[in-house]
């Protein structure tokens, strides 16, 4: 039997009754009539950036809607995925009373954002070399567990989770399932976006920070049913996405071939890097990666981390995370950077 989840019941009561900030201009955005804008105390002399941006980024959403084949009403844009994660926490989790679930080792911002918002975190660790413990996730969820955050491909392990596992969680979890596809472009194929019409309780996050090459402009996307998007619109800062960032995204979307070529190249570099890493004696395990980074187990990750720093190379040391003892997470760089990395390891191996 199909389960129905009422989003209205998941929203925090204070947010449900909240009346969001309304800019006087909102009702005229998108109209063909040219208005004289004397409502927002801006400097009227045109520079291209003297006006506040469209609060709802309608033009950019239309553009993304065509690229992704998702209606604009199902799209929310924010200042990086970080803002989206924080807004989700504010919208759905009652401080001191409700909780989120995470599946460590996982992306650190879910926990940070929960802590900042006074929301408890329950952990259901990955098992069997970084797979979802589906039965335990379902068993541990209660009515107070408002959201589960699942990055796929996962950070820091790099693997995608099977779609069957994700779907089972979506079908059984009592709250919202946030599927964070920050690295989706590096393993194209199945995406949870295809489930948006089917399930009420999913939110898919994607970002312009990784494959799209725009980490510096901070633009993240959330895709969900309209009632979830409307809550996020109500609680966001009025002008959360600045004009320059929006322009950078338009420019990038005009050049999809560049992104495709860069992704192809990075995947080739990744393969080459794996071949070279396999020759290093103190590399103990290289985990399969569907992303633009690799998790590698070393003899002594802190020693290797410090040695790399001495050689001017910074990697990530997630060794304190669950099941990540003695690992480093290494991003795929340019050809030259990857060569420098391998040469550094070879020099330590003498
Ligand atoms: C799984 C995951 N989600 C989100 C992000 C952050 O994305 P953004 O730059 O859009 O805030 C990262 C960055 O490392 C990530 O690994």
CSV table of C-alpha atoms and ligand atoms in Angstrom, one decimal:
chain,number,residue,atom,x,y,z
A,1,UNK,CA,0.0,0.0,0.0
A,2,UNK,CA,1.3,3.5,-0.9
A,3,UNK,CA,2.2,5.5,2.2
A,4,UNK,CA,1.3,9.2,2.3
A,5,UNK,CA,3.5,11.6,4.2
A,6,UNK,CA,2.0,15.0,4.9
A,7,UNK,CA,4.7,17.6,4.7
A,8,UNK,CA,2.6,20.0,6.7
A,9,UNK,CA,2.8,17.6,9.6
A,10,UNK,CA,6.6,17.6,9.4
A,11,UNK,CA,7.1,21.4,9.4
A,12,UNK,CA,7.9,23.0,12.8
A,13,UNK,CA,4.7,24.7,14.1
A,14,UNK,CA,6.5,28.1,14.4
A,15,UNK,CA,7.6,27.9,10.8
A,16,UNK,CA,4.2,26.8,9.7
A,17,UNK,CA,2.6,29.9,11.0
A,18,UNK,CA,5.5,32.3,10.2
A,19,UNK,CA,4.8,35.0,7.6
A,20,UNK,CA,8.1,35.5,5.7
A,21,UNK,CA,9.6,38.8,4.6
A,22,UNK,CA,8.0,40.2,1.5
A,23,UNK,CA,9.9,42.5,-0.8
A,24,UNK,CA,7.6,45.2,-2.3
A,25,UNK,CA,8.8,44.3,-5.7
A,26,UNK,CA,8.1,40.6,-5.7
A,27,UNK,CA,4.7,40.8,-7.3
A,28,UNK,CA,6.1,42.7,-10.3
A,29,UNK,CA,9.0,40.4,-11.0
A,30,UNK,CA,8.6,38.7,-14.4
A,31,UNK,CA,5.9,41.2,-15.6
A,32,UNK,CA,6.6,42.8,-19.0
A,33,UNK,CA,5.8,46.2,-17.6
A,34,UNK,CA,8.9,48.4,-17.0
A,35,UNK,CA,8.5,49.8,-13.6
A,36,UNK,CA,10.3,52.7,-11.9
A,37,UNK,CA,11.8,51.1,-8.8
A,38,UNK,CA,11.7,53.4,-5.8
A,39,UNK,CA,10.9,50.8,-3.2
A,40,UNK,CA,14.2,49.4,-1.9
A,41,UNK,CA,16.4,52.4,-1.2
A,42,UNK,CA,19.0,51.4,-3.8
A,43,UNK,CA,21.4,53.7,-5.6
A,44,UNK,CA,19.5,54.3,-8.9
A,45,UNK,CA,22.6,54.8,-11.1
A,46,UNK,CA,23.0,51.6,-13.3
A,47,UNK,CA,26.1,49.5,-13.0
A,48,UNK,CA,24.5,46.1,-13.5
A,49,UNK,CA,24.7,45.3,-9.8
A,50,UNK,CA,23.1,48.4,-8.2
A,51,UNK,CA,19.8,46.6,-7.8
A,52,UNK,CA,18.9,43.8,-5.4
A,53,UNK,CA,18.7,40.4,-7.1
A,54,UNK,CA,15.3,38.7,-7.8
A,55,UNK,CA,14.5,37.1,-4.4
A,56,UNK,CA,13.3,33.9,-6.1
A,57,UNK,CA,15.8,33.8,-8.9
A,58,UNK,CA,13.1,33.1,-11.4
A,59,UNK,CA,15.2,33.4,-14.6
A,60,UNK,CA,18.0,31.2,-13.3
A,61,UNK,CA,15.4,28.6,-12.0
A,62,UNK,CA,13.8,28.6,-15.5
A,63,UNK,CA,17.2,27.9,-17.0
A,64,UNK,CA,18.0,25.1,-14.5
A,65,UNK,CA,14.6,23.7,-15.0
A,66,UNK,CA,15.2,23.2,-18.7
A,67,UNK,CA,18.6,21.6,-18.1
A,68,UNK,CA,17.4,19.3,-15.4
A,69,UNK,CA,13.9,18.7,-16.6
A,70,UNK,CA,12.5,19.7,-13.2
A,71,UNK,CA,9.7,22.3,-12.8
A,72,UNK,CA,10.9,25.6,-11.4
A,73,UNK,CA,8.4,25.2,-8.6
A,74,UNK,CA,10.4,22.2,-7.4
A,75,UNK,CA,13.7,24.1,-7.3
A,76,UNK,CA,15.3,26.0,-4.5
A,77,UNK,CA,18.7,27.8,-4.8
A,78,UNK,CA,20.9,28.8,-2.0
A,79,UNK,CA,24.4,30.0,-1.0
A,80,UNK,CA,26.0,26.6,-1.4
A,81,UNK,CA,24.6,23.3,-0.1
A,82,UNK,CA,25.6,24.5,3.3
A,83,UNK,CA,22.8,27.1,3.3
A,84,UNK,CA,20.3,24.4,2.1
A,85,UNK,CA,21.3,22.0,4.9
A,86,UNK,CA,20.9,24.8,7.5
A,87,UNK,CA,17.5,25.9,6.2
A,88,UNK,CA,16.2,22.3,6.2
A,89,UNK,CA,17.2,22.0,9.8
A,90,UNK,CA,15.4,25.3,10.7
A,91,UNK,CA,12.3,24.3,8.8
A,92,UNK,CA,11.7,20.7,10.1
A,93,UNK,CA,13.6,20.1,13.3
A,94,UNK,CA,12.3,21.4,16.7
A,95,UNK,CA,15.4,22.4,18.8
A,96,UNK,CA,16.0,20.3,21.9
A,97,UNK,CA,13.2,17.9,20.9
A,98,UNK,CA,13.8,16.4,17.5
A,99,UNK,CA,16.6,14.8,15.7
A,100,UNK,CA,18.3,14.0,12.4
A,101,UNK,CA,20.0,10.7,11.4
A,102,UNK,CA,23.4,10.5,9.7
A,103,UNK,CA,25.3,7.6,8.4
A,104,UNK,CA,29.0,8.0,9.3
A,105,UNK,CA,31.6,8.3,7.9
A,106,UNK,CA,29.8,11.2,6.3
A,107,UNK,CA,29.9,14.9,5.2
A,108,UNK,CA,30.6,16.9,8.4
A,109,UNK,CA,28.2,19.8,7.8
A,110,UNK,CA,25.1,17.8,8.7
A,111,UNK,CA,26.3,17.4,12.2
A,112,UNK,CA,27.6,21.0,12.5
A,113,UNK,CA,24.3,22.4,11.3
A,114,UNK,CA,22.3,20.2,13.7
A,115,UNK,CA,24.5,21.3,16.6
A,116,UNK,CA,24.1,24.9,15.7
A,117,UNK,CA,20.4,24.5,15.6
A,118,UNK,CA,20.1,22.5,18.9
A,119,UNK,CA,19.0,19.4,17.0
A,120,UNK,CA,20.1,16.0,18.2
A,121,UNK,CA,22.0,13.6,15.9
A,122,UNK,CA,21.7,9.9,15.8
A,123,UNK,CA,24.3,7.9,14.0
A,124,UNK,CA,23.8,4.6,12.1
A,125,UNK,CA,27.3,3.8,10.8
A,126,UNK,CA,28.0,2.4,7.4
A,127,UNK,CA,28.8,-1.3,7.3
A,128,UNK,CA,30.8,-3.7,5.1
A,129,UNK,CA,33.2,-1.2,3.5
A,130,UNK,CA,30.9,1.8,3.5
A,131,UNK,CA,27.4,0.4,2.7
A,132,UNK,CA,24.1,1.6,4.2
A,133,UNK,CA,22.8,-0.5,7.1
A,134,UNK,CA,19.2,-0.2,5.7
A,135,UNK,CA,17.5,-2.3,8.3
A,136,UNK,CA,19.2,-0.5,11.2
A,137,UNK,CA,18.3,2.9,9.7
A,138,UNK,CA,14.7,1.9,9.5
A,139,UNK,CA,14.8,0.3,13.0
A,140,UNK,CA,16.3,3.3,14.7
A,141,UNK,CA,14.1,6.0,13.2
A,142,UNK,CA,11.2,7.3,15.3
A,143,UNK,CA,8.6,10.0,14.9
A,144,UNK,CA,11.2,12.4,16.3
A,145,UNK,CA,13.7,11.6,13.5
A,146,UNK,CA,12.7,14.3,11.1
A,147,UNK,CA,15.4,13.8,8.4
A,148,UNK,CA,18.1,11.5,7.3
A,149,UNK,CA,21.1,12.9,5.3
A,150,UNK,CA,22.6,10.5,2.8
A,151,UNK,CA,25.4,11.7,0.5
A,152,UNK,CA,25.8,9.6,-2.7
A,153,UNK,CA,28.5,9.3,-3.8
A,154,UNK,CA,29.5,9.4,-0.2
A,155,UNK,CA,32.0,11.8,1.3
A,156,UNK,CA,34.6,10.6,2.4
A,157,UNK,CA,34.4,7.0,1.2
A,158,UNK,CA,33.7,8.0,-2.5
A,159,UNK,CA,31.2,5.2,-3.3
A,160,UNK,CA,27.6,5.5,-4.5
A,161,UNK,CA,25.0,3.6,-2.6
A,162,UNK,CA,22.7,1.2,-4.5
A,163,UNK,CA,19.5,2.8,-5.6
A,164,UNK,CA,17.5,-0.2,-4.2
A,165,UNK,CA,18.8,0.7,-0.7
A,166,UNK,CA,18.0,4.3,-1.1
A,167,UNK,CA,14.5,3.5,-2.3
A,168,UNK,CA,13.8,1.2,0.6
A,169,UNK,CA,14.8,3.9,3.0
A,170,UNK,CA,12.6,6.5,1.2
A,171,UNK,CA,9.7,4.1,1.4
A,172,UNK,CA,10.1,3.2,5.1
A,173,UNK,CA,11.6,6.3,6.8
A,174,UNK,CA,9.1,8.3,8.8
A,175,UNK,CA,10.5,11.7,7.9
A,176,UNK,CA,12.4,13.4,5.0
A,177,UNK,CA,15.2,11.7,3.1
A,178,UNK,CA,17.8,14.2,2.0
A,179,UNK,CA,19.9,12.7,-0.8
A,180,UNK,CA,23.0,14.8,-1.3
A,181,UNK,CA,24.3,14.3,-4.9
A,182,UNK,CA,27.1,16.8,-4.7
A,183,UNK,CA,29.3,14.5,-6.8
A,184,UNK,CA,26.7,13.2,-9.1
A,185,UNK,CA,28.4,14.3,-12.3
A,186,UNK,CA,31.3,12.0,-11.7
A,187,UNK,CA,29.2,8.9,-11.9
A,188,UNK,CA,26.3,9.8,-14.3
A,189,UNK,CA,23.4,7.5,-14.5
A,190,UNK,CA,20.8,7.0,-11.8
A,191,UNK,CA,19.8,10.0,-9.8
A,192,UNK,CA,17.2,10.4,-7.1
A,193,UNK,CA,15.8,13.4,-9.1
A,194,UNK,CA,13.8,10.8,-11.0
A,195,UNK,CA,11.9,9.9,-7.9
A,196,UNK,CA,10.7,13.5,-7.3
A,197,UNK,CA,7.3,12.8,-8.9
A,198,UNK,CA,6.9,9.5,-7.1
A,199,UNK,CA,7.8,10.2,-3.4
A,200,UNK,CA,6.6,13.1,-1.2
A,201,UNK,CA,9.5,12.8,1.3
A,202,UNK,CA,12.6,13.3,-0.7
A,203,UNK,CA,14.9,16.3,-1.1
A,204,UNK,CA,17.8,16.0,-3.6
A,205,UNK,CA,20.7,18.3,-3.1
A,206,UNK,CA,23.2,19.2,-5.9
A,207,UNK,CA,25.8,21.9,-6.2
A,208,UNK,CA,27.8,24.0,-8.6
A,209,UNK,CA,30.9,23.6,-6.3
A,210,UNK,CA,32.3,20.3,-7.6
A,211,UNK,CA,32.2,19.1,-11.2
A,212,UNK,CA,30.6,22.4,-12.3
A,213,UNK,CA,33.8,24.3,-11.2
A,214,UNK,CA,32.1,27.1,-9.3
A,215,UNK,CA,33.0,26.4,-5.6
A,216,UNK,CA,34.0,30.1,-5.3
A,217,UNK,CA,30.5,31.5,-6.1
A,218,UNK,CA,28.6,29.3,-3.6
A,219,UNK,CA,25.5,28.0,-5.4
A,220,UNK,CA,23.6,24.9,-4.3
A,221,UNK,CA,20.3,23.5,-5.5
A,222,UNK,CA,17.6,21.6,-3.7
A,223,UNK,CA,14.9,19.7,-5.6
A,224,UNK,CA,11.7,18.6,-3.9
A,225,UNK,CA,8.0,18.8,-4.1
A,226,UNK,CA,6.5,22.3,-4.2
A,227,UNK,CA,5.3,22.3,-0.6
A,228,UNK,CA,8.8,21.7,0.7
A,229,UNK,CA,10.3,24.4,-1.6
A,230,UNK,CA,7.6,26.9,-0.4
A,231,UNK,CA,8.7,26.4,3.2
A,232,UNK,CA,12.4,27.0,2.3
A,233,UNK,CA,11.4,30.2,0.3
A,234,UNK,CA,9.5,31.5,3.3
A,235,UNK,CA,12.5,31.2,5.7
A,236,UNK,CA,15.4,32.1,3.5
A,237,UNK,CA,17.1,35.5,3.7
A,238,UNK,CA,15.3,37.6,1.1
A,239,UNK,CA,18.2,38.0,-1.4
A,240,UNK,CA,20.2,34.9,-0.6
A,241,UNK,CA,21.8,34.5,-4.0
A,242,UNK,CA,23.7,37.5,-5.3
A,243,UNK,CA,23.7,38.8,-8.8
A,244,UNK,CA,27.3,37.9,-9.6
A,245,UNK,CA,26.9,34.3,-8.5
A,246,UNK,CA,23.8,33.9,-10.6
A,247,UNK,CA,25.6,35.3,-13.6
A,248,UNK,CA,28.5,32.9,-13.1
A,249,UNK,CA,26.0,30.0,-13.1
A,250,UNK,CA,24.3,31.3,-16.3
A,251,UNK,CA,27.8,31.4,-18.0
A,252,UNK,CA,28.6,27.9,-16.9
A,253,UNK,CA,25.3,26.5,-18.1
A,254,UNK,CA,26.1,28.1,-21.5
A,255,UNK,CA,29.2,25.9,-21.7
A,256,UNK,CA,28.2,22.4,-20.8
A,257,UNK,CA,30.9,21.0,-23.1
A,258,UNK,CA,33.6,22.4,-20.9
A,259,UNK,CA,32.2,20.6,-17.8
A,260,UNK,CA,31.8,17.4,-19.7
A,261,UNK,CA,35.4,17.5,-21.0
A,262,UNK,CA,36.8,18.3,-17.5
A,263,UNK,CA,34.8,15.5,-15.9
A,264,UNK,CA,36.1,13.1,-18.5
A,265,UNK,CA,39.6,14.2,-18.0
A,266,UNK,CA,39.4,14.0,-14.2
A,267,UNK,CA,38.0,10.4,-14.4
A,268,UNK,CA,41.0,9.5,-16.6
A,269,UNK,CA,43.4,11.1,-14.1
A,270,UNK,CA,41.7,9.2,-11.3
A,271,UNK,CA,42.3,5.9,-13.1
A,272,UNK,CA,46.0,6.8,-13.7
A,273,UNK,CA,46.4,7.8,-10.1
A,274,UNK,CA,45.0,4.5,-8.8
A,275,UNK,CA,47.5,2.6,-11.0
A,276,UNK,CA,50.4,4.6,-9.6
A,277,UNK,CA,49.1,4.4,-6.0
A,278,UNK,CA,48.9,0.6,-6.2
A,279,UNK,CA,52.7,0.6,-6.6
A,280,UNK,CA,53.4,2.4,-3.3
A,281,UNK,CA,54.3,-0.1,-0.6
A,282,UNK,CA,52.6,1.8,2.3
A,283,UNK,CA,49.3,2.1,0.5
A,284,UNK,CA,47.2,-0.6,2.1
A,285,UNK,CA,43.8,-0.2,0.4
A,286,UNK,CA,42.3,2.0,-2.3
A,287,UNK,CA,38.5,2.2,-2.0
A,288,UNK,CA,36.4,2.3,-5.2
A,289,UNK,CA,35.4,5.8,-6.0
A,290,UNK,CA,32.5,7.2,-7.9
A,291,UNK,CA,33.5,10.8,-7.2
A,292,UNK,CA,36.5,13.2,-7.8
A,293,UNK,CA,38.4,12.0,-4.8
A,294,UNK,CA,39.7,8.7,-3.5
A,295,UNK,CA,39.8,7.3,0.0
A,296,UNK,CA,43.1,5.4,0.6
A,297,UNK,CA,44.2,3.4,3.6
A,298,UNK,CA,47.8,3.8,4.6
A,299,UNK,CA,50.2,2.2,7.1
A,300,UNK,CA,50.1,5.5,9.2
A,301,UNK,CA,47.9,8.2,7.8
A,302,UNK,CA,49.1,10.9,10.2
A,303,UNK,CA,52.7,10.3,9.3
A,304,UNK,CA,51.9,10.4,5.6
A,305,UNK,CA,49.7,13.5,6.0
A,306,UNK,CA,52.6,15.3,7.7
A,307,UNK,CA,55.1,14.2,5.1
A,308,UNK,CA,52.8,15.5,2.3
A,309,UNK,CA,52.5,18.8,4.1
A,310,UNK,CA,56.3,19.1,4.2
A,311,UNK,CA,56.3,18.7,0.5
A,312,UNK,CA,53.6,21.4,0.1
A,313,UNK,CA,50.6,19.1,-0.6
A,314,UNK,CA,47.4,19.3,1.4
A,315,UNK,CA,45.0,16.4,1.5
A,316,UNK,CA,42.2,15.5,4.0
A,317,UNK,CA,42.8,13.3,7.0
A,318,UNK,CA,39.5,11.8,8.0
A,319,UNK,CA,41.1,9.2,10.3
A,320,UNK,CA,39.0,10.2,13.3
A,321,UNK,CA,35.8,9.3,11.5
A,322,UNK,CA,34.1,5.9,11.8
A,323,UNK,CA,35.9,3.1,9.9
A,324,UNK,CA,38.4,5.6,8.5
A,325,UNK,CA,41.4,4.9,10.7
A,326,UNK,CA,44.7,5.5,8.8
A,327,UNK,CA,43.0,6.9,5.7
A,328,UNK,CA,43.5,10.0,3.7
A,329,UNK,CA,41.0,11.4,1.3
A,330,UNK,CA,42.7,12.8,-1.8
A,331,UNK,CA,41.1,15.0,-4.4
A,332,UNK,CA,41.9,14.4,-8.1
A,333,UNK,CA,44.0,17.4,-9.2
A,334,UNK,CA,45.5,18.5,-12.5
A,335,UNK,CA,47.9,16.1,-14.3
A,336,UNK,CA,50.8,18.1,-12.8
A,337,UNK,CA,49.4,18.1,-9.3
A,338,UNK,CA,48.7,14.3,-9.4
A,339,UNK,CA,52.3,13.7,-10.6
A,340,UNK,CA,53.6,15.8,-7.7
A,341,UNK,CA,51.6,13.7,-5.3
A,342,UNK,CA,52.9,10.4,-6.7
A,343,UNK,CA,56.5,11.7,-6.8
A,344,UNK,CA,56.1,12.7,-3.1
A,345,UNK,CA,54.8,9.2,-2.2
A,346,UNK,CA,57.6,7.6,-4.2
A,347,UNK,CA,60.2,9.7,-2.4
A,348,UNK,CA,58.8,8.5,1.0
A,349,UNK,CA,58.9,4.9,-0.2
A,350,UNK,CA,62.6,4.8,-0.7
B,1,LIG,C1,28.5,15.5,0.2
B,1,LIG,C2,28.7,17.0,0.2
B,1,LIG,N1,27.6,17.8,0.1
B,1,LIG,C3,27.8,19.2,0.1
B,1,LIG,C4,29.0,19.7,0.0
B,1,LIG,C5,29.2,21.2,0.0
B,1,LIG,O1,28.7,21.8,-1.1
B,1,LIG,P1,28.6,23.4,-1.3
B,1,LIG,O2,29.9,23.8,-1.7
B,1,LIG,O3,27.5,23.5,-2.3
B,1,LIG,O4,28.2,23.9,0.0
B,1,LIG,C6,30.2,18.9,0.0
B,1,LIG,C7,31.5,19.5,0.0
B,1,LIG,O5,32.5,19.0,0.3
B,1,LIG,C8,30.0,17.5,0.1
B,1,LIG,O6,31.0,16.7,0.2
